[in-house]
mmCIF file of C-alpha atoms and ligand atoms in Angstrom:
data_model
loop_
_atom_site.group_PDB
_atom_site.id
_atom_site.type_symbol
_atom_site.label_atom_id
_atom_site.label_comp_id
_atom_site.label_asym_id
_atom_site.label_seq_id
_atom_site.Cartn_x
_atom_site.Cartn_y
_atom_site.Cartn_z
ATOM 1 C CA MET A 1 0.000 0.000 0.000
ATOM 2 C CA PRO A 2 1.440 3.429 -0.911
ATOM 3 C CA GLY A 3 2.115 5.771 2.003
ATOM 4 C CA GLU A 4 0.365 9.048 2.743
ATOM 5 C CA PHE A 5 3.114 11.071 1.110
ATOM 6 C CA SER A 6 3.150 9.174 -2.163
ATOM 7 C CA LEU A 7 -0.629 9.647 -2.297
ATOM 8 C CA ILE A 8 -0.190 13.374 -1.733
ATOM 9 C CA ASP A 9 2.521 13.393 -4.419
ATOM 10 C CA ALA A 10 0.133 11.735 -6.832
ATOM 11 C CA ILE A 11 -2.373 14.511 -6.138
ATOM 12 C CA ALA A 12 0.189 17.327 -6.255
ATOM 13 C CA ARG A 13 1.534 16.156 -9.616
ATOM 14 C CA ARG A 14 -1.862 16.579 -11.221
ATOM 15 C CA ALA A 15 -3.130 19.686 -9.401
ATOM 16 C CA SER A 16 -3.895 22.613 -11.697
ATOM 17 C CA ALA A 17 -2.135 25.963 -11.303
ATOM 18 C CA ARG A 18 -3.137 29.618 -11.269
ATOM 19 C CA ALA A 19 -0.962 32.723 -11.324
ATOM 20 C CA ASP A 20 -2.432 33.933 -8.017
ATOM 21 C CA VAL A 21 -1.300 30.798 -6.135
ATOM 22 C CA VAL A 22 1.872 32.085 -4.444
ATOM 23 C CA LEU A 23 2.433 28.744 -2.702
ATOM 24 C CA GLY A 24 0.399 25.616 -3.415
ATOM 25 C CA ILE A 25 0.524 21.995 -2.226
ATOM 26 C CA GLY A 26 3.657 21.055 -0.277
ATOM 27 C CA ASP A 27 4.044 23.492 2.599
ATOM 28 C CA ASP A 28 2.117 23.778 5.864
ATOM 29 C CA ALA A 29 -0.383 26.149 4.268
ATOM 30 C CA ALA A 30 -1.098 27.605 0.866
ATOM 31 C CA ILE A 31 -0.553 31.294 0.156
ATOM 32 C CA LEU A 32 -3.016 32.962 -2.182
ATOM 33 C CA ALA A 33 -2.984 36.478 -3.610
ATOM 34 C CA VAL A 34 -6.445 37.940 -3.026
ATOM 35 C CA PRO A 35 -6.916 40.823 -5.499
ATOM 36 C CA ALA A 36 -7.309 44.271 -3.959
ATOM 37 C CA GLY A 37 -10.914 45.364 -3.634
ATOM 38 C CA ARG A 38 -12.388 41.850 -3.601
ATOM 39 C CA GLN A 39 -13.864 39.862 -0.761
ATOM 40 C CA LEU A 40 -13.295 36.147 -0.216
ATOM 41 C CA ALA A 41 -16.326 33.803 -0.283
ATOM 42 C CA VAL A 42 -15.646 30.448 1.411
ATOM 43 C CA ALA A 43 -17.831 27.336 1.242
ATOM 44 C CA MET A 44 -17.348 23.779 2.523
ATOM 45 C CA ASP A 45 -19.313 20.623 1.801
ATOM 46 C CA THR A 46 -18.683 16.990 2.656
ATOM 47 C CA LEU A 47 -19.740 13.851 0.778
ATOM 48 C CA ASN A 48 -19.901 10.637 2.815
ATOM 49 C CA ALA A 49 -20.048 7.198 1.201
ATOM 50 C CA GLY A 50 -23.427 5.584 1.770
ATOM 51 C CA VAL A 51 -25.024 8.931 2.679
ATOM 52 C CA HIS A 52 -24.347 11.236 -0.263
ATOM 53 C CA PHE A 53 -23.488 8.601 -2.840
ATOM 54 C CA PRO A 54 -23.806 4.820 -3.102
ATOM 55 C CA GLU A 55 -20.615 2.997 -2.040
ATOM 56 C CA ASP A 56 -20.023 1.713 -5.568
ATOM 57 C CA THR A 57 -20.222 5.097 -7.339
ATOM 58 C CA ALA A 58 -17.442 5.559 -9.916
ATOM 59 C CA PRO A 59 -14.544 7.493 -8.326
ATOM 60 C CA ALA A 60 -14.586 10.062 -11.166
ATOM 61 C CA ASP A 61 -18.255 10.825 -10.447
ATOM 62 C CA ILE A 62 -17.492 11.274 -6.738
ATOM 63 C CA GLY A 63 -14.633 13.628 -7.630
ATOM 64 C CA TRP A 64 -16.794 15.699 -9.952
ATOM 65 C CA LYS A 65 -19.636 15.966 -7.483
ATOM 66 C CA ALA A 66 -17.442 16.784 -4.481
ATOM 67 C CA LEU A 67 -16.248 19.904 -6.263
ATOM 68 C CA ALA A 68 -19.556 20.634 -8.011
ATOM 69 C CA VAL A 69 -21.548 20.965 -4.781
ATOM 70 C CA ASN A 70 -19.010 23.471 -3.497
ATOM 71 C CA LEU A 71 -18.860 25.482 -6.717
ATOM 72 C CA SER A 72 -22.654 25.520 -6.594
ATOM 73 C CA ASP A 73 -22.470 27.232 -3.195
ATOM 74 C CA LEU A 74 -20.128 29.850 -4.636
ATOM 75 C CA ALA A 75 -22.473 30.244 -7.624
ATOM 76 C CA ALA A 76 -25.371 30.853 -5.239
ATOM 77 C CA MET A 77 -23.330 33.690 -3.707
ATOM 78 C CA GLY A 78 -22.519 35.192 -7.087
ATOM 79 C CA ALA A 79 -18.823 34.519 -6.446
ATOM 80 C CA GLN A 80 -16.098 33.745 -8.983
ATOM 81 C CA PRO A 81 -14.454 30.442 -7.976
ATOM 82 C CA ALA A 82 -10.665 30.590 -7.596
ATOM 83 C CA TRP A 83 -9.157 27.991 -5.253
ATOM 84 C CA CYS A 84 -10.091 24.853 -3.366
ATOM 85 C CA THR A 85 -8.726 22.455 -0.760
ATOM 86 C CA LEU A 86 -9.506 18.746 -0.512
ATOM 87 C CA SER A 87 -9.693 16.549 2.576
ATOM 88 C CA LEU A 88 -9.802 12.859 1.725
ATOM 89 C CA SER A 89 -10.574 10.075 4.165
ATOM 90 C CA LEU A 90 -9.822 6.766 2.453
ATOM 91 C CA PRO A 91 -10.276 3.181 3.679
ATOM 92 C CA ASP A 92 -7.096 2.183 1.847
ATOM 93 C CA GLY A 93 -4.394 3.999 -0.090
ATOM 94 C CA ASP A 94 -5.690 2.971 -3.499
ATOM 95 C CA THR A 95 -3.833 5.066 -6.106
ATOM 96 C CA ALA A 96 -6.102 3.858 -8.924
ATOM 97 C CA TRP A 97 -9.095 5.154 -6.946
ATOM 98 C CA ILE A 98 -7.372 8.514 -6.396
ATOM 99 C CA ASP A 99 -6.527 8.773 -10.089
ATOM 100 C CA GLY A 100 -10.128 8.106 -11.043
ATOM 101 C CA PHE A 101 -11.324 10.571 -8.424
ATOM 102 C CA LEU A 102 -8.964 13.249 -9.775
ATOM 103 C CA ASP A 103 -10.173 12.631 -13.346
ATOM 104 C CA GLY A 104 -13.608 13.902 -12.339
ATOM 105 C CA PHE A 105 -12.488 16.479 -9.784
ATOM 106 C CA LEU A 106 -9.869 18.104 -12.016
ATOM 107 C CA ALA A 107 -12.073 18.048 -15.133
ATOM 108 C CA LEU A 108 -14.528 20.327 -13.341
ATOM 109 C CA ALA A 109 -11.732 22.359 -11.710
ATOM 110 C CA THR A 110 -10.223 23.032 -15.138
ATOM 111 C CA GLN A 111 -13.623 23.993 -16.554
ATOM 112 C CA HIS A 112 -13.913 26.745 -13.939
ATOM 113 C CA ASP A 113 -10.204 27.604 -13.603
ATOM 114 C CA VAL A 114 -10.074 26.509 -9.963
ATOM 115 C CA ALA A 115 -6.679 25.591 -8.480
ATOM 116 C CA LEU A 116 -6.353 22.786 -5.911
ATOM 117 C CA VAL A 117 -4.002 24.382 -3.379
ATOM 118 C CA GLY A 118 -3.922 21.965 -0.453
ATOM 119 C CA GLY A 119 -5.759 19.500 1.685
ATOM 120 C CA ASP A 120 -5.424 16.590 4.024
ATOM 121 C CA THR A 121 -5.196 12.842 3.477
ATOM 122 C CA THR A 122 -6.189 10.431 6.214
ATOM 123 C CA ARG A 123 -7.293 6.836 6.647
ATOM 124 C CA GLY A 124 -10.889 6.129 7.553
ATOM 125 C CA PRO A 125 -14.332 5.519 6.064
ATOM 126 C CA LEU A 126 -14.625 6.976 2.543
ATOM 127 C CA SER A 127 -15.402 10.662 2.899
ATOM 128 C CA VAL A 128 -14.537 13.686 0.802
ATOM 129 C CA CYS A 129 -14.581 17.232 2.112
ATOM 130 C CA VAL A 130 -13.871 20.204 -0.119
ATOM 131 C CA THR A 131 -13.502 23.875 0.696
ATOM 132 C CA ALA A 132 -13.995 26.259 -2.215
ATOM 133 C CA HIS A 133 -12.793 29.850 -2.210
ATOM 134 C CA GLY A 134 -14.206 32.474 -4.518
ATOM 135 C CA LEU A 135 -14.063 36.203 -5.052
ATOM 136 C CA VAL A 136 -16.882 38.741 -4.851
ATOM 137 C CA GLU A 137 -17.096 42.470 -5.263
ATOM 138 C CA PRO A 138 -18.100 44.109 -1.984
ATOM 139 C CA GLY A 139 -21.869 44.559 -1.768
ATOM 140 C CA ARG A 140 -22.659 42.398 -4.806
ATOM 141 C CA ALA A 141 -22.858 38.927 -3.267
ATOM 142 C CA LEU A 142 -26.169 37.035 -3.572
ATOM 143 C CA ARG A 143 -27.323 36.423 -0.026
ATOM 144 C CA ARG A 144 -30.292 34.580 1.449
ATOM 145 C CA ASP A 145 -31.495 37.588 3.381
ATOM 146 C CA GLY A 146 -32.332 40.006 0.573
ATOM 147 C CA ALA A 147 -35.697 38.775 -0.775
ATOM 148 C CA ARG A 148 -38.397 41.492 -0.854
ATOM 149 C CA VAL A 149 -42.167 41.185 -0.910
ATOM 150 C CA GLY A 150 -43.287 41.662 -4.527
ATOM 151 C CA ASP A 151 -40.161 40.031 -6.021
ATOM 152 C CA ASP A 152 -40.502 37.370 -8.673
ATOM 153 C CA VAL A 153 -39.081 33.942 -7.842
ATOM 154 C CA TRP A 154 -36.972 32.264 -10.516
ATOM 155 C CA VAL A 155 -35.249 28.937 -10.886
ATOM 156 C CA THR A 156 -32.542 27.774 -13.300
ATOM 157 C CA GLY A 157 -32.742 24.482 -15.184
ATOM 158 C CA THR A 158 -35.217 21.732 -14.333
ATOM 159 C CA PRO A 159 -35.319 20.790 -10.624
ATOM 160 C CA GLY A 160 -36.396 17.238 -9.827
ATOM 161 C CA ASP A 161 -34.134 15.462 -12.294
ATOM 162 C CA ALA A 162 -31.525 14.317 -9.779
ATOM 163 C CA ALA A 163 -34.209 13.051 -7.408
ATOM 164 C CA GLY A 164 -35.815 11.275 -10.365
ATOM 165 C CA ALA A 165 -32.554 9.475 -11.071
ATOM 166 C CA LEU A 166 -32.244 8.537 -7.394
ATOM 167 C CA ALA A 167 -35.820 7.233 -7.339
ATOM 168 C CA GLN A 168 -35.085 5.036 -10.371
ATOM 169 C CA TRP A 169 -31.959 3.721 -8.683
ATOM 170 C CA ARG A 170 -33.832 2.950 -5.436
ATOM 171 C CA GLU A 171 -36.685 1.231 -7.261
ATOM 172 C CA GLY A 172 -34.220 -0.762 -9.350
ATOM 173 C CA SER A 173 -36.135 0.361 -12.438
ATOM 174 C CA GLU A 174 -34.485 1.122 -15.740
ATOM 175 C CA ARG A 175 -32.337 4.220 -15.383
ATOM 176 C CA ASP A 176 -32.568 7.103 -17.826
ATOM 177 C CA ALA A 177 -28.995 8.091 -18.782
ATOM 178 C CA ALA A 178 -29.727 11.816 -19.019
ATOM 179 C CA LEU A 179 -31.406 11.872 -15.584
ATOM 180 C CA ARG A 180 -28.516 9.911 -14.167
ATOM 181 C CA ALA A 181 -26.036 12.470 -15.538
ATOM 182 C CA ARG A 182 -27.981 15.192 -13.723
ATOM 183 C CA LEU A 183 -27.461 13.295 -10.452
ATOM 184 C CA GLU A 184 -23.869 12.223 -10.966
ATOM 185 C CA ARG A 185 -22.474 15.166 -12.927
ATOM 186 C CA PRO A 186 -24.350 18.274 -11.789
ATOM 187 C CA ALA A 187 -23.277 21.471 -13.566
ATOM 188 C CA PRO A 188 -22.766 24.241 -10.993
ATOM 189 C CA ARG A 189 -24.447 27.424 -12.280
ATOM 190 C CA VAL A 190 -21.370 29.563 -11.836
ATOM 191 C CA GLU A 191 -21.832 31.843 -14.870
ATOM 192 C CA ALA A 192 -25.503 32.350 -14.016
ATOM 193 C CA GLY A 193 -24.632 33.320 -10.429
ATOM 194 C CA LEU A 194 -21.976 35.769 -11.595
ATOM 195 C CA ALA A 195 -24.353 37.394 -14.066
ATOM 196 C CA LEU A 196 -27.064 37.693 -11.409
ATOM 197 C CA ALA A 197 -24.753 39.236 -8.787
ATOM 198 C CA GLY A 198 -25.854 42.789 -8.139
ATOM 199 C CA LEU A 199 -29.209 42.142 -9.857
ATOM 200 C CA ALA A 200 -30.981 39.368 -7.927
ATOM 201 C CA HIS A 201 -32.096 40.293 -4.404
ATOM 202 C CA ALA A 202 -31.554 36.830 -2.878
ATOM 203 C CA ALA A 203 -30.369 33.423 -4.049
ATOM 204 C CA ILE A 204 -29.822 29.873 -2.853
ATOM 205 C CA ASP A 205 -28.736 26.705 -4.595
ATOM 206 C CA VAL A 206 -31.248 23.866 -4.532
ATOM 207 C CA SER A 207 -29.484 21.043 -2.715
ATOM 208 C CA ASP A 208 -32.104 19.872 -0.215
ATOM 209 C CA GLY A 209 -35.292 20.400 -2.263
ATOM 210 C CA LEU A 210 -36.909 23.530 -3.689
ATOM 211 C CA LEU A 211 -39.440 24.130 -0.887
ATOM 212 C CA ALA A 212 -36.972 23.328 1.893
ATOM 213 C CA ASP A 213 -34.316 25.583 0.408
ATOM 214 C CA LEU A 214 -36.822 28.383 -0.138
ATOM 215 C CA GLY A 215 -37.733 27.914 3.525
ATOM 216 C CA HIS A 216 -34.170 28.944 4.383
ATOM 217 C CA VAL A 217 -34.616 32.121 2.320
ATOM 218 C CA CYS A 218 -37.938 32.764 4.135
ATOM 219 C CA ALA A 219 -36.194 32.551 7.485
ATOM 220 C CA ALA A 220 -33.263 34.737 6.433
ATOM 221 C CA SER A 221 -35.320 37.368 4.614
ATOM 222 C CA GLY A 222 -38.430 37.406 6.826
ATOM 223 C CA VAL A 223 -40.790 36.807 3.877
ATOM 224 C CA GLY A 224 -42.998 34.064 2.441
ATOM 225 C CA PHE A 225 -43.014 32.363 -0.961
ATOM 226 C CA GLU A 226 -45.813 31.228 -3.274
ATOM 227 C CA ILE A 227 -44.728 28.818 -5.976
ATOM 228 C CA GLU A 228 -47.082 27.868 -8.847
ATOM 229 C CA LEU A 229 -46.879 24.122 -9.448
ATOM 230 C CA GLU A 230 -47.985 24.692 -13.048
ATOM 231 C CA ALA A 231 -45.068 27.053 -13.645
ATOM 232 C CA LEU A 232 -42.341 24.627 -12.556
ATOM 233 C CA PRO A 233 -40.073 23.745 -15.483
ATOM 234 C CA VAL A 234 -39.881 20.026 -16.235
ATOM 235 C CA SER A 235 -37.293 18.179 -18.299
ATOM 236 C CA PRO A 236 -38.516 15.864 -21.058
ATOM 237 C CA MET A 237 -36.778 12.958 -19.251
ATOM 238 C CA LEU A 238 -38.606 13.563 -15.998
ATOM 239 C CA ALA A 239 -41.931 14.047 -17.789
ATOM 240 C CA ALA A 240 -41.444 10.751 -19.623
ATOM 241 C CA ALA A 241 -40.437 8.718 -16.564
ATOM 242 C CA PHE A 242 -42.877 9.923 -13.872
ATOM 243 C CA ASP A 243 -46.570 10.739 -13.735
ATOM 244 C CA PRO A 244 -47.554 14.328 -12.828
ATOM 245 C CA GLY A 245 -48.227 13.441 -9.175
ATOM 246 C CA GLN A 246 -44.836 11.797 -8.618
ATOM 247 C CA ARG A 247 -43.150 14.476 -10.642
ATOM 248 C CA ARG A 248 -44.276 17.393 -8.514
ATOM 249 C CA VAL A 249 -42.964 15.665 -5.384
ATOM 250 C CA LEU A 250 -39.575 15.307 -7.101
ATOM 251 C CA GLN A 251 -39.642 18.905 -8.368
ATOM 252 C CA CYS A 252 -40.624 20.449 -5.028
ATOM 253 C CA THR A 253 -38.825 18.243 -2.519
ATOM 254 C CA GLY A 254 -36.073 16.401 -4.411
ATOM 255 C CA GLY A 255 -32.573 17.653 -3.728
ATOM 256 C CA ASP A 256 -29.207 17.352 -5.417
ATOM 257 C CA ASP A 257 -30.001 19.365 -8.552
ATOM 258 C CA TYR A 258 -27.758 22.304 -7.697
ATOM 259 C CA GLU A 259 -29.920 24.702 -9.636
ATOM 260 C CA LEU A 260 -30.141 28.307 -8.458
ATOM 261 C CA CYS A 261 -33.363 29.686 -7.037
ATOM 262 C CA PHE A 262 -33.387 33.478 -6.809
ATOM 263 C CA THR A 263 -35.641 36.484 -6.399
ATOM 264 C CA ALA A 264 -35.570 39.726 -8.369
ATOM 265 C CA ALA A 265 -37.664 42.823 -8.947
ATOM 266 C CA ARG A 266 -40.468 42.485 -11.512
ATOM 267 C CA GLU A 267 -38.857 45.283 -13.533
ATOM 268 C CA ARG A 268 -35.860 43.036 -14.219
ATOM 269 C CA ARG A 269 -37.706 40.320 -16.161
ATOM 270 C CA ASP A 270 -36.198 41.319 -19.511
ATOM 271 C CA ASP A 271 -32.702 41.564 -18.025
ATOM 272 C CA ILE A 272 -33.039 38.056 -16.606
ATOM 273 C CA ALA A 273 -34.252 36.688 -19.934
ATOM 274 C CA ALA A 274 -31.177 38.261 -21.551
ATOM 275 C CA ILE A 275 -28.878 36.728 -18.922
ATOM 276 C CA ALA A 276 -30.445 33.294 -19.418
ATOM 277 C CA GLU A 277 -29.803 33.611 -23.142
ATOM 278 C CA ALA A 278 -26.237 34.845 -22.638
ATOM 279 C CA VAL A 279 -25.195 32.076 -20.214
ATOM 280 C CA GLY A 280 -27.185 29.353 -21.979
ATOM 281 C CA VAL A 281 -29.132 28.282 -18.879
ATOM 282 C CA ALA A 282 -32.933 28.301 -18.775
ATOM 283 C CA MET A 283 -34.404 30.614 -16.131
ATOM 284 C CA THR A 284 -38.083 30.199 -15.332
ATOM 285 C CA ARG A 285 -40.329 32.455 -13.267
ATOM 286 C CA ILE A 286 -42.091 30.143 -10.798
ATOM 287 C CA GLY A 287 -43.763 32.384 -8.227
ATOM 288 C CA ARG A 288 -43.496 35.416 -6.011
ATOM 289 C CA VAL A 289 -42.362 36.686 -2.653
ATOM 290 C CA VAL A 290 -45.272 37.463 -0.331
ATOM 291 C CA PRO A 291 -45.674 38.577 3.278
ATOM 292 C CA GLY A 292 -45.413 35.620 5.646
ATOM 293 C CA ASP A 293 -42.874 33.086 6.835
ATOM 294 C CA ALA A 294 -43.299 29.903 4.767
ATOM 295 C CA ALA A 295 -42.701 28.590 1.257
ATOM 296 C CA VAL A 296 -45.885 27.080 -0.188
ATOM 297 C CA ALA A 297 -46.732 25.536 -3.532
ATOM 298 C CA LEU A 298 -50.100 26.339 -5.120
ATOM 299 C CA GLU A 299 -52.310 24.198 -7.354
ATOM 300 C CA ARG A 300 -53.778 25.629 -10.546
ATOM 301 C CA ASP A 301 -56.938 26.640 -8.647
ATOM 302 C CA GLY A 302 -54.923 28.466 -5.987
ATOM 303 C CA ARG A 303 -55.257 25.750 -3.326
ATOM 304 C CA ARG A 304 -52.210 24.919 -1.245
ATOM 305 C CA TRP A 305 -50.531 21.672 -2.169
ATOM 306 C CA LYS A 306 -49.354 19.612 0.780
ATOM 307 C CA PRO A 307 -46.064 17.858 -0.007
ATOM 308 C CA PRO A 308 -45.473 14.444 1.585
ATOM 309 C CA ARG A 309 -42.178 15.845 2.898
ATOM 310 C CA GLN A 310 -40.376 19.173 2.663
ATOM 311 C CA GLY A 311 -36.871 18.118 1.699
ATOM 312 C CA PHE A 312 -33.743 16.446 2.949
ATOM 313 C CA ASP A 313 -32.528 16.858 6.531
ATOM 314 C CA HIS A 314 -29.621 14.722 7.779
ATOM 315 C CA PHE A 315 -30.791 14.805 11.366
ATOM 316 C CA ALA A 316 -34.529 14.494 10.847
ATOM 317 C CA SER A 317 -35.918 11.475 12.696
HETATM 318 P P1 ADP B 1 0.738 18.989 7.546
HETATM 319 O O1 ADP B 1 1.140 17.767 8.304
HETATM 320 O O2 ADP B 1 1.688 20.119 7.651
HETATM 321 O O3 ADP B 1 -0.694 19.358 7.744
HETATM 322 P P2 ADP B 1 0.311 17.247 5.329
HETATM 323 O O4 ADP B 1 1.358 16.219 5.411
HETATM 324 O O5 ADP B 1 -1.045 16.924 5.822
HETATM 325 O O6 ADP B 1 0.882 18.585 6.010
HETATM 326 O O7 ADP B 1 0.192 17.729 3.835
HETATM 327 C C1 ADP B 1 1.356 18.074 3.086
HETATM 328 C C2 ADP B 1 0.934 18.977 1.949
HETATM 329 O O8 ADP B 1 0.079 18.274 1.073
HETATM 330 C C3 ADP B 1 0.172 20.208 2.406
HETATM 331 O O9 ADP B 1 0.540 21.290 1.570
HETATM 332 C C4 ADP B 1 -1.265 19.810 2.176
HETATM 333 O O10 ADP B 1 -2.065 20.959 1.927
HETATM 334 C C5 ADP B 1 -1.157 18.922 0.962
HETATM 335 N N1 ADP B 1 -2.200 17.881 0.904
HETATM 336 C C6 ADP B 1 -2.412 16.845 1.743
HETATM 337 N N2 ADP B 1 -3.461 16.097 1.378
HETATM 338 C C7 ADP B 1 -3.963 16.693 0.271
HETATM 339 C C8 ADP B 1 -5.054 16.422 -0.586
HETATM 340 N N3 ADP B 1 -5.897 15.387 -0.371
HETATM 341 N N4 ADP B 1 -5.271 17.245 -1.639
HETATM 342 C C9 ADP B 1 -4.470 18.317 -1.850
HETATM 343 N N5 ADP B 1 -3.411 18.612 -1.096
HETATM 344 C C10 ADP B 1 -3.152 17.827 -0.042
HETATM 345 MG MG1 MG B 2 -2.252 17.800 7.522
#
């Protein structure tokens, strides 16, 4: 079995570079040149085997997703990703596994020009923790606490797809490849977040389910949300694989899509349509911000729809 340091060497050899990395992997800490006039946005997310992904997931998919969920958090802040660190807990020092993992991780890092600047490598149950660092202009970050009554509510992409793929996996039914890609290779909406910075009033990335995540924005902003079930965008794959009743549960409470949900003034509808066009990501108006303290979904006739569950909570009993 290779030792800790040859594993770290294997990672360091492949890590991508950036001009603003003064000192990368190899010392006790990395040194990064933060540009004058920018603020640092820092996000951390962990993926545990058996909790966040099935034990037998391909290492490259785990690598991609471990970075993607963190870049999604930066996207939801309207931050430009720059650097990341990687803490790996591995049951054995399997270099082939690490190489596969890095294939996925570094493919996404390269796509977004993110440098891997350090980390930690330990032995233990399979777990991957990433910290992503991004840059924002002061005052322009997309926060959860800025939603205003009267705002439109928007969502990128087609929420529900990842949960659809997970449902097919759990049921052991035939798995749609495109849905599966949405679960295993989520595309963090970095360009969309950057374009919305300074325009949207509030934003969150949909990781735990649309209604649950909007609930966090309710709490932070002191407002309520009304979502129109009829307005929710649906992918052709999800529409083909699930009936309308199942589908709305996936769309409203399924997590893991890493789409952005944001609010903006009604006057900005044309600007948002132009941004969607420019970044090549669909943005759909799904509801509005109202007085209150809860996120609710409405049927066509205006009745409240009661979801069987709100979303994902690790510590819910
Ligand atoms: P220390 O004992 O000083 O914390 P380590 O031996 O843990 O240092 O790590 C040596 C160097 O390798 C450090 O620069 C650290 O950031 C880097 N490193 C360790 N594990 C990883 C990893 N999984 N990914 C990226 N860099 C890593
Ligand atoms: Mg260490």
